[in-house]
Short mmCIF file of C-alpha atoms in Angstrom, two decimals:
data_model
loop_
_atom_site.label_atom_id
_atom_site.label_comp_id
_atom_site.label_asym_id
_atom_site.label_seq_id
_atom_site.Cartn_x
_atom_site.Cartn_y
_atom_site.Cartn_z
CA MET X 1 63.73 110.74 93.02
CA PHE X 2 67.42 110.29 93.96
CA ASN X 3 68.08 111.26 97.49
CA ILE X 4 71.60 110.66 98.46
CA ASN X 5 71.01 111.13 102.31
CA GLU X 6 68.35 108.54 102.23
CA ILE X 7 70.45 106.11 100.17
CA ARG X 8 73.40 106.53 102.57
CA LYS X 9 71.18 105.50 105.46
CA ASP X 10 70.75 102.08 103.73
CA PHE X 11 74.45 101.24 104.18
CA PRO X 12 75.26 100.85 107.98
CA ILE X 13 79.03 100.68 107.34
CA LEU X 14 79.09 104.25 105.97
CA SER X 15 78.55 105.70 109.30
CA ARG X 16 81.61 104.10 110.92
CA THR X 17 84.94 105.76 111.53
CA VAL X 18 88.36 104.61 110.45
CA ASN X 19 91.51 105.84 112.39
CA GLY X 20 89.20 108.35 114.08
CA LYS X 21 87.91 109.87 110.89
CA PRO X 22 84.59 109.37 109.16
CA LEU X 23 85.07 106.55 106.63
CA VAL X 24 85.31 107.67 102.96
CA TYR X 25 85.03 104.45 101.01
CA PHE X 26 86.43 104.86 97.53
CA ASP X 27 87.42 101.29 96.90
CA ASN X 28 84.10 100.27 95.25
CA ALA X 29 85.81 98.71 92.33
CA ALA X 30 87.29 96.14 94.57
CA THR X 31 84.12 95.44 96.53
CA SER X 32 80.94 97.42 97.04
CA GLN X 33 79.24 97.91 100.26
CA THR X 34 76.03 96.06 101.34
CA PRO X 35 72.76 97.74 102.07
CA GLN X 36 70.61 96.82 105.07
CA GLN X 37 68.11 95.45 102.63
CA VAL X 38 70.61 92.65 101.58
CA ILE X 39 71.86 92.18 105.01
CA ASP X 40 68.33 91.57 106.12
CA VAL X 41 67.85 88.86 103.47
CA ILE X 42 71.06 87.05 104.64
CA VAL X 43 69.97 87.26 108.25
CA ASP X 44 66.41 86.05 107.25
CA TYR X 45 67.90 83.13 105.44
CA TYR X 46 69.93 81.85 108.39
CA SER X 47 67.29 82.77 110.91
CA ASN X 48 64.25 81.24 109.15
CA TYR X 49 64.81 78.80 106.23
CA ASN X 50 68.42 77.63 106.07
CA ALA X 51 68.30 74.17 104.43
CA ASN X 52 69.98 72.34 101.60
CA ILE X 53 68.20 72.84 98.25
CA HIS X 54 66.72 70.68 95.53
CA ARG X 55 66.95 67.35 97.16
CA GLY X 56 64.90 67.74 100.30
CA VAL X 57 61.20 66.69 100.62
CA HIS X 58 60.79 68.87 103.72
CA SER X 59 59.35 72.38 103.89
CA LEU X 60 62.51 74.24 104.73
CA SER X 61 64.33 72.76 101.85
CA GLN X 62 61.51 73.50 99.53
CA GLU X 63 61.43 77.21 100.80
CA ALA X 64 65.15 77.61 100.34
CA THR X 65 64.99 76.02 96.80
CA ASP X 66 62.15 78.40 95.83
CA LYS X 67 63.95 81.50 97.06
CA TYR X 68 67.26 80.28 95.32
CA GLU X 69 65.49 79.72 92.04
CA GLN X 70 63.57 82.95 92.37
CA ALA X 71 67.02 84.65 92.55
CA ARG X 72 68.03 82.88 89.43
CA HIS X 73 64.87 84.39 87.67
CA THR X 74 65.77 87.83 89.10
CA ILE X 75 69.17 87.59 87.56
CA GLN X 76 67.72 86.30 84.29
CA LYS X 77 65.40 89.21 84.13
CA HIS X 78 68.09 91.70 84.97
CA PHE X 79 70.48 90.51 82.31
CA ASN X 80 67.52 89.78 79.91
CA ALA X 81 68.67 86.19 79.37
CA LYS X 82 66.31 84.09 77.28
CA HIS X 83 66.01 81.26 79.75
CA ALA X 84 66.66 80.99 83.47
CA HIS X 85 68.81 77.92 82.99
CA GLU X 86 71.22 80.01 81.08
CA ILE X 87 72.22 81.56 84.37
CA ILE X 88 74.76 79.52 86.30
CA PHE X 89 75.53 80.39 89.82
CA THR X 90 79.26 80.65 90.37
CA SER X 91 81.56 81.67 93.29
CA GLY X 92 82.38 84.87 91.28
CA THR X 93 83.76 86.20 88.03
CA THR X 94 86.94 84.19 88.23
CA HIS X 95 84.96 80.91 88.70
CA GLY X 96 82.86 81.73 85.68
CA ILE X 97 85.94 82.45 83.50
CA ASN X 98 87.65 79.23 84.52
CA LEU X 99 84.49 77.22 83.93
CA VAL X 100 84.32 78.41 80.27
CA ALA X 101 88.04 78.06 79.74
CA ASN X 102 87.89 74.50 81.05
CA GLY X 103 85.07 73.73 78.81
CA PHE X 104 86.89 75.03 75.77
CA SER X 105 89.92 72.80 76.46
CA SER X 106 88.06 70.04 74.72
CA ILE X 107 87.04 72.16 71.80
CA LEU X 108 90.21 74.07 70.97
CA LYS X 109 93.04 72.48 68.97
CA ALA X 110 96.63 73.53 68.10
CA GLY X 111 96.78 76.60 65.90
CA ASP X 112 93.59 78.11 67.02
CA ASP X 113 93.72 81.74 68.24
CA ILE X 114 92.41 83.24 71.55
CA LEU X 115 92.18 86.96 71.65
CA VAL X 116 92.38 88.80 74.91
CA SER X 117 92.61 92.53 75.53
CA ALA X 118 95.52 94.34 77.02
CA LEU X 119 93.17 95.80 79.59
CA GLU X 120 92.44 92.43 81.25
CA HIS X 121 92.58 91.65 84.94
CA HIS X 122 94.98 88.79 85.71
CA SER X 123 91.95 86.48 86.28
CA ASN X 124 91.19 86.97 82.57
CA ILE X 125 94.70 86.31 81.41
CA VAL X 126 95.87 83.43 83.46
CA PRO X 127 93.06 80.93 82.71
CA TRP X 128 93.58 81.47 78.99
CA GLN X 129 97.36 80.94 79.22
CA MET X 130 96.60 77.68 81.09
CA LEU X 131 94.20 76.82 78.26
CA CYS X 132 96.68 77.62 75.51
CA GLU X 133 99.26 75.41 77.35
CA ARG X 134 96.72 72.54 77.34
CA THR X 135 95.56 72.84 73.83
CA GLY X 136 98.39 74.35 71.77
CA ALA X 137 96.17 77.30 70.97
CA ASN X 138 97.80 80.77 70.70
CA LEU X 139 97.00 83.71 72.94
CA LYS X 140 96.99 87.00 71.09
CA VAL X 141 96.66 90.52 72.66
CA ILE X 142 94.51 93.35 71.43
CA PRO X 143 96.70 96.39 72.25
CA MET X 144 95.74 99.59 74.09
CA ASN X 145 96.53 103.19 73.51
CA GLN X 146 97.80 106.00 75.81
CA GLU X 147 94.19 106.89 76.70
CA GLY X 148 93.63 103.37 77.95
CA GLU X 149 91.38 102.41 75.13
CA LEU X 150 91.66 99.29 72.97
CA VAL X 151 93.00 99.83 69.48
CA ILE X 152 90.11 98.55 67.43
CA PRO X 153 91.88 98.48 64.03
CA GLU X 154 94.47 96.12 65.60
CA PHE X 155 91.66 93.95 66.94
CA ASP X 156 90.21 93.79 63.32
CA ALA X 157 93.59 92.81 62.11
CA LEU X 158 94.03 90.00 64.58
CA LEU X 159 90.71 88.49 63.84
CA SER X 160 90.86 85.53 61.41
CA LYS X 161 89.19 82.21 60.74
CA ASN X 162 91.56 80.76 63.30
CA THR X 163 90.03 82.97 66.02
CA LYS X 164 87.92 80.69 68.13
CA LEU X 165 87.47 82.77 71.30
CA VAL X 166 87.55 86.48 72.30
CA PHE X 167 87.78 87.57 75.93
CA VAL X 168 87.36 91.26 76.81
CA ASN X 169 86.26 93.02 79.91
CA HIS X 170 83.22 95.24 79.51
CA VAL X 171 85.01 97.84 81.79
CA SER X 172 88.66 97.80 82.66
CA ASN X 173 89.13 97.44 86.46
CA ALA X 174 92.32 99.48 86.50
CA LEU X 175 91.36 102.34 84.34
CA GLY X 176 87.49 102.42 84.09
CA THR X 177 87.52 102.27 80.28
CA ILE X 178 84.21 101.09 78.91
CA ASN X 179 85.15 98.87 75.89
CA PRO X 180 83.03 98.85 72.63
CA ILE X 181 81.88 95.32 73.20
CA GLU X 182 78.99 95.61 70.78
CA TYR X 183 81.38 95.98 67.94
CA ILE X 184 83.80 93.36 69.29
CA ILE X 185 81.02 90.85 69.57
CA LYS X 186 79.66 91.49 66.10
CA GLN X 187 83.06 91.25 64.49
CA ALA X 188 84.10 88.06 66.38
CA HIS X 189 80.80 86.41 65.27
CA LEU X 190 81.58 87.18 61.69
CA VAL X 191 84.56 84.85 61.81
CA GLY X 192 82.77 82.34 63.91
CA ALA X 193 84.53 83.04 67.31
CA ALA X 194 82.74 82.91 70.62
CA VAL X 195 82.85 85.84 72.93
CA LEU X 196 83.14 85.96 76.65
CA ILE X 197 82.61 89.38 78.31
CA ASP X 198 83.94 89.98 81.92
CA GLY X 199 81.25 92.17 83.52
CA ALA X 200 82.83 92.46 86.98
CA GLN X 201 83.39 96.17 86.64
CA SER X 202 80.45 97.05 84.31
CA THR X 203 77.67 95.45 86.20
CA PRO X 204 77.78 97.87 89.16
CA HIS X 205 77.07 100.74 86.83
CA ILE X 206 75.48 99.30 83.55
CA LYS X 207 72.53 96.99 83.06
CA PRO X 208 73.68 94.73 80.05
CA ASP X 209 71.12 93.04 77.77
CA VAL X 210 72.71 89.78 76.86
CA GLN X 211 70.25 89.03 74.12
CA ALA X 212 70.70 92.53 72.53
CA LEU X 213 74.48 92.19 72.81
CA ASP X 214 74.21 88.64 71.29
CA VAL X 215 77.10 87.77 73.65
CA ASP X 216 77.97 84.08 74.09
CA PHE X 217 79.14 84.27 77.72
CA TYR X 218 78.84 87.08 80.29
CA VAL X 219 80.27 86.86 83.84
CA ALA X 220 79.65 89.08 86.94
CA SER X 221 80.41 89.06 90.76
CA ALA X 222 77.62 89.80 93.32
CA HIS X 223 80.08 91.64 95.78
CA LYS X 224 80.60 94.48 93.27
CA MET X 225 76.90 94.93 92.95
CA CYS X 226 75.98 95.49 96.67
CA GLY X 227 75.74 91.72 97.16
CA PRO X 228 77.83 89.28 99.29
CA THR X 229 81.33 87.95 98.51
CA GLY X 230 81.89 84.41 97.15
CA GLN X 231 78.87 84.64 94.75
CA GLY X 232 78.59 85.36 91.09
CA MET X 233 76.98 84.40 87.84
CA LEU X 234 77.77 83.06 84.48
CA TYR X 235 75.38 83.66 81.54
CA GLY X 236 75.91 81.43 78.71
CA LYS X 237 73.82 80.87 75.59
CA GLU X 238 71.85 77.68 75.88
CA SER X 239 73.52 76.15 72.76
CA TRP X 240 77.11 76.86 74.30
CA LEU X 241 76.17 75.56 77.65
CA LYS X 242 74.87 72.42 76.17
CA LYS X 243 78.04 71.96 74.15
CA LEU X 244 80.48 72.58 77.00
CA PRO X 245 81.50 69.57 79.23
CA PRO X 246 80.79 69.86 82.99
CA TYR X 247 83.44 71.69 84.97
CA GLN X 248 83.37 69.90 88.34
CA GLY X 249 81.94 66.49 89.29
CA GLY X 250 79.90 65.99 92.37
CA GLY X 251 76.26 65.90 93.70
CA GLU X 252 73.62 67.99 92.04
CA MET X 253 75.25 67.92 88.61
CA ILE X 254 74.29 64.26 87.79
CA ALA X 255 71.10 62.59 86.45
CA GLU X 256 72.15 59.09 87.10
CA VAL X 257 75.35 57.48 88.41
CA THR X 258 76.40 53.97 88.13
CA PHE X 259 80.02 52.77 88.19
CA GLU X 260 79.92 52.29 84.47
CA LYS X 261 78.59 55.65 83.49
CA THR X 262 77.09 58.79 84.75
CA THR X 263 74.68 60.93 82.84
CA TYR X 264 74.78 64.64 83.63
CA ALA X 265 71.89 66.77 84.83
CA GLU X 266 70.18 69.29 82.71
CA LEU X 267 71.19 72.94 82.80
CA PRO X 268 71.80 74.82 84.91
CA HIS X 269 72.63 72.00 87.32
CA LYS X 270 75.14 70.30 85.09
CA PHE X 271 77.63 73.22 86.11
CA GLU X 272 76.41 73.47 89.70
CA ALA X 273 78.16 70.56 91.39
CA GLY X 274 77.94 70.23 95.22
CA THR X 275 75.96 72.43 97.67
CA PRO X 276 76.19 75.95 96.38
CA ASN X 277 76.29 79.17 98.27
CA ILE X 278 72.51 79.16 98.80
CA CYS X 279 72.34 82.26 100.94
CA GLY X 280 74.76 84.01 98.52
CA GLY X 281 72.58 83.30 95.55
CA ILE X 282 69.44 84.50 97.33
CA ALA X 283 71.30 87.75 98.56
CA PHE X 284 72.66 88.32 94.99
CA GLY X 285 69.07 88.42 93.81
CA ALA X 286 68.18 90.91 96.56
CA ALA X 287 71.12 93.10 95.75
CA ILE X 288 70.06 93.26 92.08
CA ASP X 289 66.51 94.15 93.24
CA TYR X 290 67.94 96.90 95.43
CA MET X 291 70.02 98.41 92.68
CA ASN X 292 67.01 98.17 90.28
CA THR X 293 64.76 100.06 92.78
CA ILE X 294 67.27 102.93 92.53
CA GLY X 295 67.51 102.37 88.82
CA PHE X 296 70.65 101.97 86.59
CA ASP X 297 70.06 105.05 84.62
CA THR X 298 69.87 107.12 87.86
CA ILE X 299 72.98 105.30 89.24
CA ALA X 300 75.05 105.96 86.01
CA SER X 301 74.20 109.58 85.70
CA TYR X 302 74.87 110.44 89.50
CA GLU X 303 78.17 108.49 89.33
CA ASN X 304 79.19 110.27 86.16
CA GLU X 305 78.50 113.61 87.96
CA LEU X 306 80.88 112.33 90.69
CA LEU X 307 83.51 111.31 88.09
CA VAL X 308 83.37 114.68 86.37
CA TYR X 309 83.65 116.56 89.62
CA ALA X 310 86.49 114.48 90.91
CA THR X 311 88.38 114.50 87.56
CA LYS X 312 88.19 118.28 87.41
CA GLN X 313 89.47 118.73 90.97
CA LEU X 314 92.31 116.14 90.57
CA GLN X 315 93.46 117.83 87.39
CA ASN X 316 94.00 121.04 89.43
CA ILE X 317 96.58 119.37 91.65
CA GLU X 318 100.01 120.02 90.28
CA GLY X 319 102.07 116.99 89.42
CA LEU X 320 99.19 114.59 89.30
CA THR X 321 98.73 112.35 86.35
CA ILE X 322 95.41 110.45 85.61
CA TYR X 323 95.84 107.14 83.78
CA GLY X 324 92.91 106.20 81.55
CA THR X 325 91.38 109.21 79.92
CA SER X 326 88.83 107.54 77.60
CA LYS X 327 85.73 109.52 77.07
CA GLN X 328 83.75 106.34 77.82
CA LYS X 329 84.56 105.70 81.49
CA THR X 330 82.92 104.40 84.62
CA SER X 331 83.47 106.19 87.84
CA VAL X 332 87.03 104.99 88.44
CA ILE X 333 90.09 107.30 88.49
CA SER X 334 93.66 105.90 88.50
CA PHE X 335 96.37 108.39 89.24
CA ASN X 336 99.87 109.09 90.51
CA LEU X 337 101.62 111.98 92.08
CA ASP X 338 104.98 112.77 90.35
CA GLY X 339 107.82 111.00 92.01
CA ILE X 340 105.73 109.52 94.68
CA HIS X 341 104.90 105.86 95.12
CA PRO X 342 101.22 104.96 95.07
CA TYR X 343 101.67 102.92 98.26
CA ASP X 344 102.76 105.97 100.20
CA VAL X 345 99.83 108.00 99.02
CA GLY X 346 97.42 105.16 100.00
CA THR X 347 99.00 104.83 103.47
CA ILE X 348 98.51 108.55 104.21
CA LEU X 349 94.96 108.58 102.87
CA ASP X 350 94.21 105.50 105.08
CA LYS X 351 95.35 107.47 108.15
CA LEU X 352 92.78 110.04 107.09
CA GLY X 353 89.94 107.44 106.92
CA ILE X 354 89.95 107.36 103.09
CA ALA X 355 89.95 103.87 101.55
CA VAL X 356 91.51 103.78 98.09
CA ARG X 357 93.31 100.95 96.40
CA THR X 358 96.97 101.09 95.40
CA GLY X 359 99.12 98.86 93.37
CA HIS X 360 98.89 97.14 90.01
CA HIS X 361 95.17 96.27 90.45
CA CYS X 362 95.93 92.76 89.10
CA ALA X 363 96.54 94.31 85.83
CA GLN X 364 100.36 94.32 85.50
CA PRO X 365 100.33 94.49 81.68
CA ILE X 366 98.65 97.95 81.98
CA MET X 367 101.18 99.25 84.47
CA ASP X 368 103.95 97.95 82.27
CA PHE X 369 102.34 99.89 79.31
CA TYR X 370 102.73 103.16 81.33
CA SER X 371 106.07 102.10 82.87
CA ILE X 372 104.75 102.64 86.47
CA PRO X 373 104.69 100.33 89.46
CA GLY X 374 101.06 100.92 90.07
CA THR X 375 98.49 103.63 90.65
CA VAL X 376 96.23 105.02 93.33
CA ARG X 377 92.73 104.07 92.30
CA ALA X 378 89.62 105.90 93.64
CA SER X 379 86.40 104.34 92.50
CA PHE X 380 83.06 105.84 93.25
CA ALA X 381 79.59 104.32 93.91
CA PHE X 382 76.20 105.87 93.92
CA TYR X 383 76.30 106.26 97.70
CA ASN X 384 79.38 108.44 97.65
CA THR X 385 79.14 112.23 97.74
CA LYS X 386 80.94 115.34 96.46
CA GLU X 387 81.89 116.13 100.07
CA GLU X 388 83.81 112.85 100.25
CA ILE X 389 85.58 113.76 97.09
CA ASP X 390 86.48 117.06 98.67
CA ALA X 391 88.05 115.07 101.61
CA LEU X 392 89.97 112.95 99.07
CA ILE X 393 91.36 116.06 97.39
CA THR X 394 92.36 117.50 100.71
CA GLY X 395 93.99 114.21 101.72
CA ILE X 396 95.88 114.03 98.45
CA LYS X 397 97.25 117.48 99.01
CA LYS X 398 98.26 116.63 102.45
CA ALA X 399 100.01 113.42 101.28
CA LYS X 400 101.77 115.36 98.60
CA MET X 401 103.00 117.88 101.19
CA MET X 402 104.18 115.17 103.58
CA LEU X 403 105.83 112.97 100.95
CA SER X 404 107.56 115.46 98.63
CA MET K 1 125.45 100.64 121.29
CA SER K 2 123.61 97.39 121.84
CA ILE K 3 120.40 96.61 119.97
CA GLU K 4 118.32 97.34 123.05
CA GLU K 5 119.97 100.70 123.68
CA ILE K 6 119.27 101.73 120.10
CA GLN K 7 115.72 100.49 120.37
CA ASN K 8 115.29 102.59 123.61
CA GLU K 9 116.83 105.59 121.71
CA ILE K 10 114.15 105.20 119.03
CA ILE K 11 111.31 104.83 121.48
CA ASP K 12 112.46 108.08 123.15
CA GLU K 13 112.49 109.87 119.81
CA PHE K 14 108.98 108.62 118.96
CA SER K 15 107.63 109.52 122.35
CA MET K 16 108.02 113.25 121.50
CA PHE K 17 105.41 112.86 118.69
CA GLU K 18 101.73 113.71 119.61
CA ASP K 19 99.99 112.18 116.63
CA TRP K 20 100.27 109.94 113.62
CA GLU K 21 101.23 112.81 111.40
CA GLU K 22 104.34 113.72 113.30
CA ARG K 23 105.24 110.06 113.54
CA TYR K 24 104.80 109.54 109.88
CA GLN K 25 106.58 112.71 108.89
CA TYR K 26 109.58 111.50 111.04
CA MET K 27 109.57 108.11 109.33
CA ILE K 28 109.47 109.83 105.89
CA ASP K 29 112.42 112.01 106.90
CA LEU K 30 114.34 108.91 108.12
CA GLY K 31 113.54 107.30 104.76
CA LYS K 32 114.98 110.31 102.99
CA ASP K 33 118.13 110.19 105.06
CA LEU K 34 118.66 106.38 104.59
CA PRO K 35 122.20 105.86 103.16
CA LEU K 36 121.44 104.36 99.77
CA ILE K 37 122.28 100.91 98.78
CA ASP K 38 124.95 100.58 96.16
CA ASP K 39 123.26 100.19 92.73
CA GLN K 40 125.04 96.89 91.93
CA TYR K 41 123.05 95.29 94.88
CA LYS K 42 119.66 96.49 93.65
CA THR K 43 119.02 93.21 91.95
CA ASP K 44 116.00 91.01 91.96
CA ASN K 45 117.79 88.57 94.23
CA ASN K 46 117.93 91.26 96.88
CA ILE K 47 114.26 92.25 96.67
CA ILE K 48 112.24 91.31 99.87
CA LYS K 49 109.05 89.54 98.77
CA GLY K 50 105.69 90.38 100.33
CA CYS K 51 105.95 94.06 100.01
CA GLN K 52 103.71 96.12 97.71
CA SER K 53 106.58 98.50 97.12
CA LYS K 54 110.04 97.27 96.19
CA VAL K 55 112.59 96.85 99.00
CA TRP K 56 116.12 95.84 98.40
CA VAL K 57 118.46 94.80 101.28
CA HIS K 58 122.23 94.03 101.01
CA ALA K 59 124.17 92.61 103.95
CA GLU K 60 127.92 92.32 104.40
CA LEU K 61 130.04 90.81 107.25
CA LYS K 62 132.64 93.24 108.54
CA ASP K 63 134.69 92.24 111.69
CA ASP K 64 132.12 89.68 112.67
CA LYS K 65 129.39 92.17 112.41
CA ILE K 66 126.73 92.59 109.80
CA GLU K 67 126.42 95.93 107.84
CA PHE K 68 123.08 96.39 106.15
CA THR K 69 122.14 98.80 103.37
CA ALA K 70 118.73 99.11 101.89
CA ASP K 71 116.49 101.09 99.59
CA SER K 72 112.80 101.15 98.57
CA ASP K 73 110.83 102.85 95.91
CA ALA K 74 108.28 103.86 98.45
CA ILE K 75 109.29 106.46 100.99
CA ILE K 76 107.22 105.21 104.00
CA THR K 77 108.58 101.76 103.44
CA LYS K 78 112.04 103.28 103.27
CA GLY K 79 111.51 104.88 106.60
CA ILE K 80 110.51 101.57 108.18
CA ILE K 81 113.48 99.75 106.78
CA ALA K 82 115.70 102.69 107.90
CA ILE K 83 114.52 102.13 111.51
CA LEU K 84 115.24 98.36 111.20
CA ILE K 85 118.74 98.95 109.79
CA ARG K 86 119.52 101.41 112.51
CA VAL K 87 118.70 98.70 114.98
CA PHE K 88 120.43 95.81 113.15
CA SER K 89 123.43 97.20 111.37
CA ASN K 90 126.88 96.74 112.82
CA GLN K 91 125.56 94.17 115.31
CA SER K 92 126.77 90.57 115.70
CA PRO K 93 124.62 87.85 114.00
CA LYS K 94 123.73 86.27 117.34
CA ASP K 95 122.47 89.60 118.80
CA ILE K 96 120.33 90.11 115.64
CA ILE K 97 118.93 86.60 115.79
CA ASP K 98 118.05 87.01 119.45
CA ALA K 99 116.62 90.55 119.24
CA ASN K 100 113.23 91.11 120.62
CA MET K 101 111.26 93.38 118.33
CA ASP K 102 108.48 94.71 120.84
CA PHE K 103 109.79 98.27 120.31
CA ILE K 104 107.79 98.45 117.05
CA ASP K 105 104.70 98.33 119.09
CA GLU K 106 105.91 100.98 121.45
CA ILE K 107 106.72 103.50 118.70
CA GLY K 108 103.17 103.20 117.41
CA LEU K 109 103.71 101.08 114.29
CA LYS K 110 101.87 97.99 115.52
CA GLU K 111 99.49 98.28 112.66
CA HIS K 112 102.33 97.50 110.28
CA LEU K 113 103.15 94.26 112.25
CA SER K 114 100.21 92.37 110.83
CA PRO K 115 101.66 89.58 108.56
CA THR K 116 99.00 90.57 105.85
CA ARG K 117 99.93 94.18 105.88
CA ALA K 118 101.00 95.18 102.43
CA ASN K 119 104.22 96.93 103.38
CA GLY K 120 105.82 93.73 104.57
CA LEU K 121 107.43 94.83 107.76
CA VAL K 122 107.23 91.29 108.97
CA SER K 123 108.90 90.05 105.79
CA MET K 124 111.69 92.73 106.27
CA ILE K 125 112.47 91.58 109.83
CA LYS K 126 112.38 87.92 108.68
CA GLN K 127 114.79 88.66 105.85
CA LEU K 128 117.20 90.60 108.14
CA LYS K 129 117.28 87.79 110.68
CA MET K 130 117.78 85.24 107.85
CA TYR K 131 120.92 87.06 106.83
CA ALA K 132 122.07 86.92 110.46
CA ILE K 133 121.36 83.15 110.61
CA ALA K 134 123.36 82.56 107.39
CA TYR K 135 126.32 84.64 108.63
CA GLN K 136 126.21 82.95 112.06
CA THR K 137 126.62 79.67 110.28
CA GLN K 138 129.55 81.03 108.35
CA LEU K 139 131.25 82.23 111.58
CA LYS K 140 130.93 78.89 113.40
#
């Protein structure tokens, strides 16, 4: 049974004030808040079994290693990966994308095509541009329409035997659009291209099944899923991970080192050079456990209720435009007030204790598409309430009054 | 008026306000009143980096004093730059370079002074002082 009041009690930060007002936290798409259950795991790690993993013979090291590998299994189970070693711990989504991009630099050649979507975050554009510079491959863009959806016929037309890689986010961070990745993966595979899905914005709301999707790579960040910052994961099909060269050299990723030759460790360690964020990995597992206790179906349906409620109220404000009106959306609303800069709206809302994001959301191509400098973005999580949305609406009306 | 006298005048004006809302409303009004920069100076070269909104500043030397004009696409930012321009415009380069900026704190805008703040007040002050340094060299 979903009890919002009980859930809110799990998040200590939600009871603080900002600028003398109760905090209304609507910047969840940038980072989610952390429940006590996860904070406890972090405190427990540093209080009771902090040690370096995998190499120690002593008990603490063994305990830490067990917990870290348990977390890997939790993540494997959550994403329904076939093997635990297909889960690579990373520092976050960006790290995962760069790891794959780097790996492909030895596979791609001049004349190959990489497709990215017009809805991408800068972190999913820049690594591919760099990859194209290194290999001579071409970067092609799947365009978007006015609703903020990908134009699928254009995607179909761009696919060819030259397409080697397709990179699309599962959900757009700036607009909340849920992309038809099932179709994209299927079509890309028909021409023999590999597909990487950026799950940074989907994983807080949706439980992806990587085997059912048949996706080649899927990346996510812990800090958007009630976990700590600086932690993420890359899922890669075993066959791909074996094919890609290691990303960084260092301890942990080697099997044998002589000055003549080094042989690399087995998966997943081949991609996990150096001492990882041990506590972060363990806490990531705890965060996934916490979200599963509530249940992703419950989360999605409650968040959708918030989205519908907020959308309706925002549409009633005269001179307010919502960007991204796809029917398939997560609980993200990007909007502007006519003739008012998003930065001004965000500043007034902050004075009222309401945290939203303003700016281009690291997705400048989308802002260029709409010819706007940026938007105000309110993004809701399962611990937000309709009362908080009411406060946002009141705040926007106040901002509008002060700024017009 | 000297820079210090203008700053004191601004402090007096802001002391009449009881809460953030009145302060911000006043800044917004100052932004609306800001004499606009000539369109020919709204170039990428004149944009101050480090602001989430766009801020253009143009400086000209007239009778050994610097005249600033500015604009921004965000109104609160425009209000902030309007205050800075009121303080610095028609002053000598040396006085601008030497100016103490503690009055920002006294008018309750300290929160905008953090270097990481997205509105870039710190970048704006730096840029205005850079103009002064450049003109100072010219005068010597």
